[in-house]
mmCIF file of C-alpha atoms in Angstrom:
data_model
loop_
_atom_site.group_PDB
_atom_site.id
_atom_site.type_symbol
_atom_site.label_atom_id
_atom_site.label_comp_id
_atom_site.label_asym_id
_atom_site.label_seq_id
_atom_site.Cartn_x
_atom_site.Cartn_y
_atom_site.Cartn_z
ATOM 1 C CA MET A 1 -26.475 -10.952 4.643
ATOM 2 C CA SER A 2 -26.963 -14.682 4.988
ATOM 3 C CA GLY A 3 -24.913 -17.581 6.463
ATOM 4 C CA GLU A 4 -26.074 -20.949 5.294
ATOM 5 C CA THR A 5 -24.625 -24.491 6.289
ATOM 6 C CA VAL A 6 -24.600 -26.812 3.563
ATOM 7 C CA GLY A 7 -26.107 -30.665 3.874
ATOM 8 C CA ARG A 8 -24.983 -33.135 6.177
ATOM 9 C CA ARG A 9 -22.693 -35.833 4.962
ATOM 10 C CA PRO A 10 -21.741 -38.722 7.305
ATOM 11 C CA CYS A 11 -18.294 -40.168 7.968
ATOM 12 C CA PRO A 12 -18.093 -43.929 6.405
ATOM 13 C CA GLU A 13 -16.389 -44.836 9.505
ATOM 14 C CA CYS A 14 -17.923 -43.405 12.495
ATOM 15 C CA GLY A 15 -21.029 -41.673 11.391
ATOM 16 C CA ALA A 16 -20.113 -38.172 12.511
ATOM 17 C CA GLN A 17 -20.434 -35.137 9.934
ATOM 18 C CA LEU A 18 -17.637 -34.593 7.312
ATOM 19 C CA ARG A 19 -16.373 -31.040 6.607
ATOM 20 C CA TRP A 20 -13.720 -30.149 4.499
ATOM 21 C CA ASN A 21 -10.325 -29.700 5.927
ATOM 22 C CA PRO A 22 -8.115 -27.165 5.068
ATOM 23 C CA ALA A 23 -4.849 -28.629 6.269
ATOM 24 C CA ARG A 24 -5.575 -31.973 4.218
ATOM 25 C CA GLN A 25 -7.421 -30.245 1.225
ATOM 26 C CA ALA A 26 -10.132 -33.083 1.605
ATOM 27 C CA LEU A 27 -13.219 -33.904 3.216
ATOM 28 C CA ALA A 28 -12.396 -35.238 6.825
ATOM 29 C CA CYS A 29 -13.875 -36.582 10.003
ATOM 30 C CA ASP A 30 -13.464 -34.116 12.917
ATOM 31 C CA TYR A 31 -13.796 -36.857 15.469
ATOM 32 C CA CYS A 32 -12.148 -40.318 14.203
ATOM 33 C CA GLY A 33 -9.475 -38.616 11.426
ATOM 34 C CA THR A 34 -11.413 -40.411 8.585
ATOM 35 C CA VAL A 35 -10.289 -38.535 5.279
ATOM 36 C CA VAL A 36 -12.436 -39.034 2.165
ATOM 37 C CA PRO A 37 -10.161 -37.552 -0.555
ATOM 38 C CA ASP A 38 -12.909 -37.691 -3.336
ATOM 39 C CA THR A 39 -13.194 -34.024 -3.904
ATOM 40 C CA VAL A 40 -10.971 -33.186 -7.446
ATOM 41 C CA LEU A 41 -9.203 -30.019 -7.509
ATOM 42 C CA THR A 42 -9.297 -28.672 -10.818
ATOM 43 C CA PRO A 43 -5.323 -27.704 -11.577
ATOM 44 C CA GLU A 44 -4.420 -24.074 -10.950
ATOM 45 C CA GLY A 45 -5.052 -21.696 -13.653
ATOM 46 C CA GLN A 46 -7.367 -24.205 -15.587
ATOM 47 C CA GLN A 47 -10.665 -23.138 -14.369
ATOM 48 C CA ALA A 48 -12.885 -25.363 -16.254
ATOM 49 C CA GLY A 49 -16.572 -25.525 -15.979
ATOM 50 C CA ILE A 50 -16.693 -21.875 -14.514
ATOM 51 C CA GLU A 51 -18.824 -19.726 -16.725
ATOM 52 C CA GLU A 52 -19.059 -15.860 -16.806
ATOM 53 C CA HIS A 53 -22.287 -14.465 -17.559
ATOM 54 C CA ASP A 54 -23.580 -11.439 -19.648
ATOM 55 C CA LEU A 55 -24.034 -8.658 -17.364
ATOM 56 C CA LEU A 56 -26.808 -6.722 -19.334
ATOM 57 C CA ALA A 57 -28.761 -10.067 -20.089
ATOM 58 C CA ALA A 58 -28.862 -10.882 -16.318
ATOM 59 C CA LEU A 59 -29.774 -7.530 -15.119
ATOM 60 C CA ARG A 60 -32.765 -7.867 -16.988
ATOM 61 C CA ASP A 61 -33.706 -11.589 -15.645
ATOM 62 C CA ALA A 62 -31.649 -12.144 -12.751
ATOM 63 C CA GLY A 63 -33.696 -15.197 -12.445
ATOM 64 C CA SER A 64 -32.047 -16.643 -15.380
ATOM 65 C CA SER A 65 -28.868 -17.157 -13.294
ATOM 66 C CA GLU A 66 -30.486 -19.177 -10.669
ATOM 67 C CA ARG A 67 -29.053 -22.175 -9.221
ATOM 68 C CA ASP A 68 -30.281 -24.495 -6.712
ATOM 69 C CA TRP A 69 -28.536 -24.714 -3.362
ATOM 70 C CA GLY A 70 -30.176 -28.017 -2.476
ATOM 71 C CA PRO A 71 -32.267 -28.835 0.468
ATOM 72 C CA ALA A 72 -34.883 -26.417 1.835
ATOM 73 C CA ARG A 73 -33.866 -24.084 4.375
ATOM 74 C CA ARG A 74 -34.852 -21.629 7.162
ATOM 75 C CA GLU A 75 -33.492 -18.222 7.605
ATOM 76 C CA VAL A 76 -33.075 -16.004 10.667
ATOM 77 C CA ARG A 77 -32.273 -12.552 10.877
ATOM 78 C CA CYS A 78 -29.820 -10.673 13.346
ATOM 79 C CA GLU A 79 -31.388 -8.011 14.933
ATOM 80 C CA SER A 80 -28.445 -6.318 15.968
ATOM 81 C CA CYS A 81 -26.144 -6.163 12.559
ATOM 82 C CA HIS A 82 -29.199 -7.027 10.129
ATOM 83 C CA ALA A 83 -27.556 -10.337 9.025
ATOM 84 C CA VAL A 84 -29.764 -12.838 7.273
ATOM 85 C CA SER A 85 -28.326 -16.446 7.971
ATOM 86 C CA VAL A 86 -29.523 -19.348 6.429
ATOM 87 C CA PHE A 87 -29.618 -23.002 7.953
ATOM 88 C CA VAL A 88 -30.493 -26.704 6.580
ATOM 89 C CA ASP A 89 -30.858 -30.040 7.997
ATOM 90 C CA GLY A 90 -32.827 -28.136 10.956
ATOM 91 C CA ARG A 91 -29.994 -26.668 12.372
ATOM 92 C CA VAL A 92 -31.326 -24.205 14.931
ATOM 93 C CA ALA A 93 -29.221 -20.889 15.174
ATOM 94 C CA GLN A 94 -28.304 -19.609 19.033
ATOM 95 C CA GLN A 95 -26.599 -16.687 17.764
ATOM 96 C CA CYS A 96 -25.323 -14.645 14.909
ATOM 97 C CA GLU A 97 -22.670 -16.089 12.907
ATOM 98 C CA PHE A 98 -21.050 -12.742 12.388
ATOM 99 C CA CYS A 99 -21.623 -10.639 15.725
ATOM 100 C CA GLY A 100 -22.324 -13.065 18.253
ATOM 101 C CA SER A 101 -25.799 -11.457 19.082
ATOM 102 C CA PRO A 102 -28.392 -13.707 20.538
ATOM 103 C CA SER A 103 -31.078 -11.564 19.292
ATOM 104 C CA ILE A 104 -32.382 -13.214 16.369
ATOM 105 C CA LEU A 105 -35.652 -13.511 14.608
ATOM 106 C CA ALA A 106 -37.337 -15.887 11.745
ATOM 107 C CA HIS A 107 -37.111 -14.155 8.189
ATOM 108 C CA GLU A 108 -38.856 -14.972 5.093
ATOM 109 C CA ALA A 109 -36.595 -16.957 2.487
ATOM 110 C CA HIS A 110 -35.501 -15.260 -0.612
ATOM 111 C CA ARG A 111 -36.416 -17.142 -3.608
ATOM 112 C CA ASP A 112 -34.844 -15.278 -6.405
ATOM 113 C CA ALA A 113 -31.172 -15.155 -5.439
ATOM 114 C CA ILE A 114 -28.090 -15.821 -7.967
ATOM 115 C CA THR A 115 -26.490 -18.861 -6.782
ATOM 116 C CA PRO A 116 -22.450 -19.108 -6.772
ATOM 117 C CA GLN A 117 -21.142 -21.758 -9.596
ATOM 118 C CA SER A 118 -17.513 -21.239 -8.039
ATOM 119 C CA LEU A 119 -15.126 -20.469 -5.283
ATOM 120 C CA LEU A 120 -11.870 -20.574 -3.536
ATOM 121 C CA PRO A 121 -11.649 -23.671 -1.040
ATOM 122 C CA ILE A 122 -10.387 -23.000 2.369
ATOM 123 C CA LYS A 123 -6.609 -22.905 2.150
ATOM 124 C CA ILE A 124 -5.227 -21.827 5.645
ATOM 125 C CA ASP A 125 -6.138 -24.286 8.812
ATOM 126 C CA GLU A 126 -7.288 -22.949 12.062
ATOM 127 C CA SER A 127 -4.090 -23.671 13.822
ATOM 128 C CA THR A 128 -2.112 -21.699 11.341
ATOM 129 C CA VAL A 129 -4.619 -18.944 11.778
ATOM 130 C CA ARG A 130 -4.745 -18.978 15.578
ATOM 131 C CA ASP A 131 -0.725 -18.627 15.420
ATOM 132 C CA SER A 132 -0.980 -15.445 13.134
ATOM 133 C CA LEU A 133 -3.357 -13.788 15.093
ATOM 134 C CA ARG A 134 -1.498 -14.407 18.210
ATOM 135 C CA GLN A 135 1.467 -12.669 16.700
ATOM 136 C CA TRP A 136 -0.998 -9.850 15.082
ATOM 137 C CA TYR A 137 -2.341 -9.300 19.034
ATOM 138 C CA GLY A 138 1.320 -9.197 20.317
ATOM 139 C CA SER A 139 2.396 -6.813 17.653
ATOM 140 C CA ARG A 140 -0.411 -4.330 18.524
ATOM 141 C CA TRP A 141 1.542 -1.997 21.109
ATOM 142 C CA PHE A 142 -1.028 0.010 22.141
ATOM 143 C CA ALA A 143 -3.821 -2.615 22.636
ATOM 144 C CA PRO A 144 -4.936 -2.828 25.941
ATOM 145 C CA ASP A 145 -2.896 -5.688 27.777
ATOM 146 C CA ARG A 146 -6.460 -7.307 28.854
ATOM 147 C CA LEU A 147 -6.758 -7.417 24.914
ATOM 148 C CA LYS A 148 -3.518 -9.079 24.553
ATOM 149 C CA LYS A 149 -4.091 -11.668 27.348
ATOM 150 C CA ALA A 150 -7.587 -12.686 26.262
ATOM 151 C CA ALA A 151 -8.503 -15.896 24.019
ATOM 152 C CA LEU A 152 -10.169 -13.813 21.575
ATOM 153 C CA THR A 153 -9.286 -16.353 18.851
ATOM 154 C CA ASP A 154 -12.045 -18.818 20.797
ATOM 155 C CA THR A 155 -14.483 -16.783 18.220
ATOM 156 C CA LEU A 156 -12.859 -18.019 15.260
ATOM 157 C CA HIS A 157 -15.078 -18.860 12.633
ATOM 158 C CA GLY A 158 -14.324 -20.050 9.210
ATOM 159 C CA ILE A 159 -16.845 -18.483 6.875
ATOM 160 C CA TYR A 160 -17.240 -18.260 3.074
ATOM 161 C CA LEU A 161 -18.311 -14.924 1.822
ATOM 162 C CA PRO A 162 -20.064 -13.809 -1.192
ATOM 163 C CA TYR A 163 -18.422 -11.588 -3.947
ATOM 164 C CA TRP A 164 -19.060 -10.778 -7.528
ATOM 165 C CA THR A 165 -16.550 -10.371 -9.850
ATOM 166 C CA PHE A 166 -17.086 -8.313 -12.967
ATOM 167 C CA ASP A 167 -15.279 -7.909 -16.577
ATOM 168 C CA ALA A 168 -15.109 -5.382 -19.103
ATOM 169 C CA ARG A 169 -13.290 -3.846 -21.981
ATOM 170 C CA VAL A 170 -12.729 -0.309 -22.258
ATOM 171 C CA HIS A 171 -12.594 2.024 -25.249
ATOM 172 C CA ALA A 172 -11.633 5.524 -23.907
ATOM 173 C CA ARG A 173 -10.458 8.832 -25.375
ATOM 174 C CA TRP A 174 -9.005 11.330 -23.462
ATOM 175 C CA ARG A 175 -7.749 15.126 -23.587
ATOM 176 C CA ALA A 176 -5.847 16.967 -20.833
ATOM 177 C CA GLU A 177 -3.257 19.731 -20.795
ATOM 178 C CA ALA A 178 0.312 18.216 -20.263
ATOM 179 C CA GLY A 179 2.686 20.297 -18.156
ATOM 180 C CA HIS A 180 6.702 20.494 -19.021
ATOM 181 C CA TYR A 181 8.734 21.616 -16.742
ATOM 182 C CA TYR A 182 11.652 24.127 -17.525
ATOM 183 C CA TYR A 183 13.926 26.545 -15.371
ATOM 184 C CA VAL A 184 14.826 30.152 -15.283
ATOM 185 C CA ALA A 185 18.096 31.405 -14.123
ATOM 186 C CA GLU A 186 16.911 34.404 -11.738
ATOM 187 C CA GLN A 187 18.570 36.953 -9.791
ATOM 188 C CA TYR A 188 17.654 37.459 -6.041
ATOM 189 C CA THR A 189 19.067 39.545 -3.340
ATOM 190 C CA ASP A 190 18.724 37.575 0.105
ATOM 191 C CA SER A 191 17.883 39.284 3.687
ATOM 192 C CA LYS A 192 21.594 40.359 4.180
ATOM 193 C CA GLY A 193 21.544 41.988 1.175
ATOM 194 C CA ARG A 194 23.683 39.521 -0.811
ATOM 195 C CA ARG A 195 23.141 39.106 -4.078
ATOM 196 C CA GLY A 196 22.928 35.453 -5.900
ATOM 197 C CA THR A 197 21.538 33.447 -8.889
ATOM 198 C CA ARG A 198 19.205 30.568 -8.708
ATOM 199 C CA GLN A 199 17.055 28.125 -10.737
ATOM 200 C CA VAL A 200 13.412 28.803 -10.646
ATOM 201 C CA ARG A 201 11.116 26.065 -12.015
ATOM 202 C CA HIS A 202 8.180 26.822 -14.646
ATOM 203 C CA VAL A 203 5.758 24.830 -16.514
ATOM 204 C CA ARG A 204 4.763 24.974 -20.363
ATOM 205 C CA TRP A 205 1.470 23.843 -20.851
ATOM 206 C CA GLU A 206 0.327 22.149 -24.162
ATOM 207 C CA PRO A 207 -2.410 20.294 -25.289
ATOM 208 C CA ALA A 208 -3.064 16.315 -25.515
ATOM 209 C CA ALA A 209 -4.926 13.632 -26.558
ATOM 210 C CA GLY A 210 -4.894 9.999 -26.717
ATOM 211 C CA GLU A 211 -6.686 6.774 -26.735
ATOM 212 C CA LEU A 212 -7.114 3.483 -24.720
ATOM 213 C CA THR A 213 -8.108 0.246 -25.051
ATOM 214 C CA HIS A 214 -8.266 -2.128 -21.873
ATOM 215 C CA PHE A 215 -9.213 -5.596 -20.559
ATOM 216 C CA PHE A 216 -10.572 -5.246 -16.847
ATOM 217 C CA ASP A 217 -10.535 -9.037 -15.349
ATOM 218 C CA ASP A 218 -12.569 -9.787 -12.347
ATOM 219 C CA ASP A 219 -12.807 -6.480 -10.802
ATOM 220 C CA LEU A 220 -14.079 -7.737 -7.182
ATOM 221 C CA VAL A 221 -17.221 -6.347 -5.199
ATOM 222 C CA PRO A 222 -18.159 -7.514 -2.172
ATOM 223 C CA GLY A 223 -21.730 -8.628 -1.610
ATOM 224 C CA SER A 224 -21.245 -9.143 2.552
ATOM 225 C CA VAL A 225 -22.771 -6.332 4.414
ATOM 226 C CA GLY A 226 -21.811 -8.117 8.288
ATOM 227 C CA VAL A 227 -18.116 -7.995 7.667
ATOM 228 C CA ASN A 228 -16.469 -4.465 7.227
ATOM 229 C CA PRO A 229 -16.006 -3.667 3.915
ATOM 230 C CA ALA A 230 -12.986 -1.705 4.300
ATOM 231 C CA LEU A 231 -11.034 -4.685 6.145
ATOM 232 C CA LEU A 232 -11.984 -6.850 3.335
ATOM 233 C CA ARG A 233 -10.273 -4.221 1.303
ATOM 234 C CA GLN A 234 -7.227 -4.815 3.067
ATOM 235 C CA ILE A 235 -6.953 -8.507 2.658
ATOM 236 C CA GLU A 236 -7.804 -8.559 -1.238
ATOM 237 C CA PRO A 237 -7.053 -9.727 -3.694
ATOM 238 C CA PHE A 238 -8.413 -13.136 -3.806
ATOM 239 C CA PRO A 239 -7.175 -14.795 -6.554
ATOM 240 C CA THR A 240 -10.355 -15.384 -8.700
ATOM 241 C CA THR A 241 -8.496 -15.082 -12.124
ATOM 242 C CA THR A 242 -6.659 -18.166 -11.738
ATOM 243 C CA ASP A 243 -7.504 -20.208 -8.318
ATOM 244 C CA LEU A 244 -11.335 -20.694 -8.544
ATOM 245 C CA GLN A 245 -12.998 -24.219 -8.183
ATOM 246 C CA PRO A 246 -16.329 -25.000 -9.884
ATOM 247 C CA TYR A 247 -18.911 -24.981 -6.696
ATOM 248 C CA SER A 248 -19.341 -28.038 -4.997
ATOM 249 C CA ALA A 249 -21.274 -28.760 -1.911
ATOM 250 C CA GLU A 250 -17.854 -31.005 -0.727
ATOM 251 C CA PHE A 251 -15.795 -27.731 -0.584
ATOM 252 C CA VAL A 252 -18.276 -25.960 1.714
ATOM 253 C CA ARG A 253 -19.311 -28.809 3.803
ATOM 254 C CA GLY A 254 -19.552 -28.004 7.245
ATOM 255 C CA TRP A 255 -18.728 -24.277 6.956
ATOM 256 C CA ALA A 256 -21.027 -21.067 7.183
ATOM 257 C CA VAL A 257 -21.789 -19.696 3.688
ATOM 258 C CA GLU A 258 -23.100 -16.180 3.615
ATOM 259 C CA ARG A 259 -25.697 -15.155 0.788
ATOM 260 C CA TYR A 260 -25.549 -11.926 -0.651
ATOM 261 C CA GLN A 261 -27.293 -8.806 0.145
ATOM 262 C CA VAL A 262 -25.499 -6.441 -1.799
ATOM 263 C CA ASP A 263 -27.368 -7.624 -5.230
ATOM 264 C CA LEU A 264 -26.248 -7.677 -8.838
ATOM 265 C CA GLY A 265 -27.624 -4.347 -9.496
ATOM 266 C CA ALA A 266 -25.817 -2.548 -6.899
ATOM 267 C CA ALA A 267 -22.847 -4.294 -7.348
ATOM 268 C CA ALA A 268 -22.544 -3.506 -10.615
ATOM 269 C CA GLY A 269 -22.964 0.287 -9.972
ATOM 270 C CA ALA A 270 -20.116 -0.069 -7.618
ATOM 271 C CA SER A 271 -17.836 -1.937 -10.304
ATOM 272 C CA GLN A 272 -18.761 0.932 -12.847
ATOM 273 C CA GLN A 273 -17.671 3.383 -10.858
ATOM 274 C CA ASN A 274 -14.553 1.507 -9.870
ATOM 275 C CA LEU A 275 -13.770 0.808 -13.405
ATOM 276 C CA GLN A 276 -14.028 4.545 -14.498
ATOM 277 C CA ARG A 277 -11.922 5.113 -12.019
ATOM 278 C CA ARG A 278 -9.394 2.711 -13.304
ATOM 279 C CA THR A 279 -9.804 4.062 -16.392
ATOM 280 C CA GLU A 280 -8.839 7.681 -15.496
ATOM 281 C CA ALA A 281 -5.970 6.467 -14.066
ATOM 282 C CA LEU A 282 -4.626 4.573 -16.871
ATOM 283 C CA CYS A 283 -5.369 7.330 -19.330
ATOM 284 C CA SER A 284 -3.781 10.048 -17.088
ATOM 285 C CA ALA A 285 -0.623 7.616 -17.001
ATOM 286 C CA GLN A 286 -0.429 8.320 -20.808
ATOM 287 C CA VAL A 287 -0.477 12.164 -20.484
ATOM 288 C CA PRO A 288 3.155 13.093 -21.596
ATOM 289 C CA GLY A 289 5.252 15.747 -19.828
ATOM 290 C CA ASP A 290 5.805 16.235 -15.988
ATOM 291 C CA THR A 291 2.733 17.338 -14.735
ATOM 292 C CA GLN A 292 -1.334 17.770 -16.176
ATOM 293 C CA ARG A 293 -4.460 19.400 -15.663
ATOM 294 C CA ASN A 294 -7.806 19.172 -16.816
ATOM 295 C CA LEU A 295 -7.985 15.405 -17.568
ATOM 296 C CA GLN A 296 -11.246 14.494 -19.492
ATOM 297 C CA VAL A 297 -12.005 10.967 -20.171
ATOM 298 C CA ASP A 298 -14.658 9.395 -22.690
ATOM 299 C CA ALA A 299 -15.076 5.911 -21.796
ATOM 300 C CA ARG A 300 -17.025 3.334 -23.645
ATOM 301 C CA PHE A 301 -17.481 -0.349 -21.496
ATOM 302 C CA ASP A 302 -18.609 -3.179 -23.517
ATOM 303 C CA GLU A 303 -18.293 -7.411 -23.320
ATOM 304 C CA ARG A 304 -19.155 -6.995 -19.641
ATOM 305 C CA ARG A 305 -19.614 -9.969 -17.634
ATOM 306 C CA PHE A 306 -19.692 -11.434 -14.051
ATOM 307 C CA LYS A 307 -19.145 -14.312 -11.932
ATOM 308 C CA HIS A 308 -20.843 -14.554 -8.302
ATOM 309 C CA VAL A 309 -18.290 -16.476 -6.537
ATOM 310 C CA LEU A 310 -17.650 -17.419 -2.841
ATOM 311 C CA VAL A 311 -14.383 -16.386 -0.907
ATOM 312 C CA PRO A 312 -12.946 -17.900 2.419
ATOM 313 C CA VAL A 313 -12.432 -16.023 5.377
ATOM 314 C CA TRP A 314 -11.354 -16.812 9.055
ATOM 315 C CA LEU A 315 -13.635 -13.936 11.080
ATOM 316 C CA VAL A 316 -13.151 -13.091 14.806
ATOM 317 C CA SER A 317 -15.922 -10.779 16.020
ATOM 318 C CA TYR A 318 -15.605 -9.514 19.723
ATOM 319 C CA THR A 319 -17.005 -6.758 22.010
ATOM 320 C CA PHE A 320 -14.524 -4.412 23.705
ATOM 321 C CA GLY A 321 -15.827 -2.128 26.411
ATOM 322 C CA SER A 322 -19.075 -0.441 24.481
ATOM 323 C CA ARG A 323 -17.398 -0.953 20.918
ATOM 324 C CA HIS A 324 -17.736 -4.237 18.474
ATOM 325 C CA TYR A 325 -14.699 -5.329 16.674
ATOM 326 C CA GLN A 326 -13.498 -7.583 13.964
ATOM 327 C CA ILE A 327 -10.498 -9.045 12.357
ATOM 328 C CA VAL A 328 -10.762 -11.066 8.867
ATOM 329 C CA VAL A 329 -7.943 -13.087 7.633
ATOM 330 C CA ASN A 330 -7.522 -14.150 3.978
ATOM 331 C CA ALA A 331 -8.393 -17.958 4.347
ATOM 332 C CA TYR A 332 -6.727 -18.665 1.425
ATOM 333 C CA THR A 333 -3.337 -16.507 1.411
ATOM 334 C CA GLY A 334 -3.160 -15.785 5.181
ATOM 335 C CA LYS A 335 -3.444 -11.859 4.815
ATOM 336 C CA ILE A 336 -4.736 -10.156 8.032
ATOM 337 C CA ALA A 337 -6.774 -7.114 8.607
ATOM 338 C CA GLY A 338 -8.532 -5.797 11.914
ATOM 339 C CA GLN A 339 -9.746 -3.239 14.199
ATOM 340 C CA ARG A 340 -8.727 -3.089 17.797
ATOM 341 C CA PRO A 341 -9.116 -1.055 20.697
ATOM 342 C CA ILE A 342 -6.322 1.386 21.876
ATOM 343 C CA SER A 343 -5.022 2.010 25.453
ATOM 344 C CA TRP A 344 -4.855 5.650 26.088
ATOM 345 C CA VAL A 345 -3.043 4.942 29.042
ATOM 346 C CA LYS A 346 -0.152 3.705 26.956
ATOM 347 C CA VAL A 347 -0.449 6.456 24.643
ATOM 348 C CA ALA A 348 -0.014 8.911 27.275
ATOM 349 C CA LEU A 349 3.006 6.866 28.928
ATOM 350 C CA ALA A 350 4.620 6.941 25.106
ATOM 351 C CA VAL A 351 4.079 10.579 24.758
ATOM 352 C CA VAL A 352 5.340 11.621 28.300
ATOM 353 C CA ALA A 353 8.425 8.983 27.571
ATOM 354 C CA VAL A 354 9.097 10.987 24.262
ATOM 355 C CA LEU A 355 9.104 14.094 26.124
ATOM 356 C CA VAL A 356 11.253 13.078 28.688
ATOM 357 C CA LEU A 357 13.852 12.111 25.979
ATOM 358 C CA VAL A 358 13.577 15.265 24.144
ATOM 359 C CA VAL A 359 14.465 17.319 27.115
ATOM 360 C CA VAL A 360 17.398 14.564 28.067
ATOM 361 C CA PHE A 361 18.756 15.106 24.866
ATOM 362 C CA ALA A 362 18.269 18.846 24.849
ATOM 363 C CA SER A 363 19.923 19.035 28.304
ATOM 364 C CA LEU A 364 22.883 17.149 26.977
ATOM 365 C CA GLY A 365 23.191 19.177 23.908
ATOM 366 C CA GLY A 366 23.350 22.298 25.819
ATOM 367 C CA ARG A 367 26.450 21.387 27.766
#
């Protein structure tokens, strides 16, 4: 993984560095407040200039999809989480952007990386995220009091993460046994010798077969290894099918940008497995009857294309006790997912309180 800070652009009024301002959706100066609204957003739903690449051709020659980031860069590798961060303009890293570790060493830059051609600009600003995080912390009932009182949002970072998107058209044939429920009245005798009649369900199995054609649009595969993938799945989706903007340095100016470590081949393999599972689910939905078994799917995928995009998140990384935790916020939709420690003292008190209530109600019921 690598984080990159795109080159500087001075404020026309005070000379400080401009950066993309999520609240104003424009370049702005953090010091004097000057807004430079010269970044033109493509209207939502009109992703002009965003190209999808032939997957098989790119796998044969990934270099054909290169796109220059611009200035020369230096890379450092975190010895703790193994992130590779990229910096320009002589900036020196003091600690890892993703885990906060100061153990960073020089790393040889990669020259064959596929670079992004589109992104989702950061939409949710820092103030809004902090308010949301305070509510999130407050709703964690079993979190330690020290955690709730700590100003953990001080470690909040806005970061653009690398994602791959994959398109494919699938043609599938399926076979299965379709089960149809039917009911038969049966006589029975209970434990007291009383006789009765009840309806007993049975299954009539019949062979079934069918075909499916479906187009998958923008199946998402994260290229990040420093952010917990399970948390990323919880804050998806990112609206890459409708709201992407053509890549421009103006959008990411002043923000950290991560370069992928899950390469195109690995991401394509993960997407293939995911699309196979989704295809099987679609075929399963076509099987008639009430239940099914022995589903077999023969799927062929074509028209396979991909994009390499950047999506925005706000990231909190912190250590509590001896463990490391992350909280991730979708910086476009505001959705939150996170890890947090548990106070076992609070859990024990809650269990005791429940037991006391059970005893009280049991004693009242016995009167």
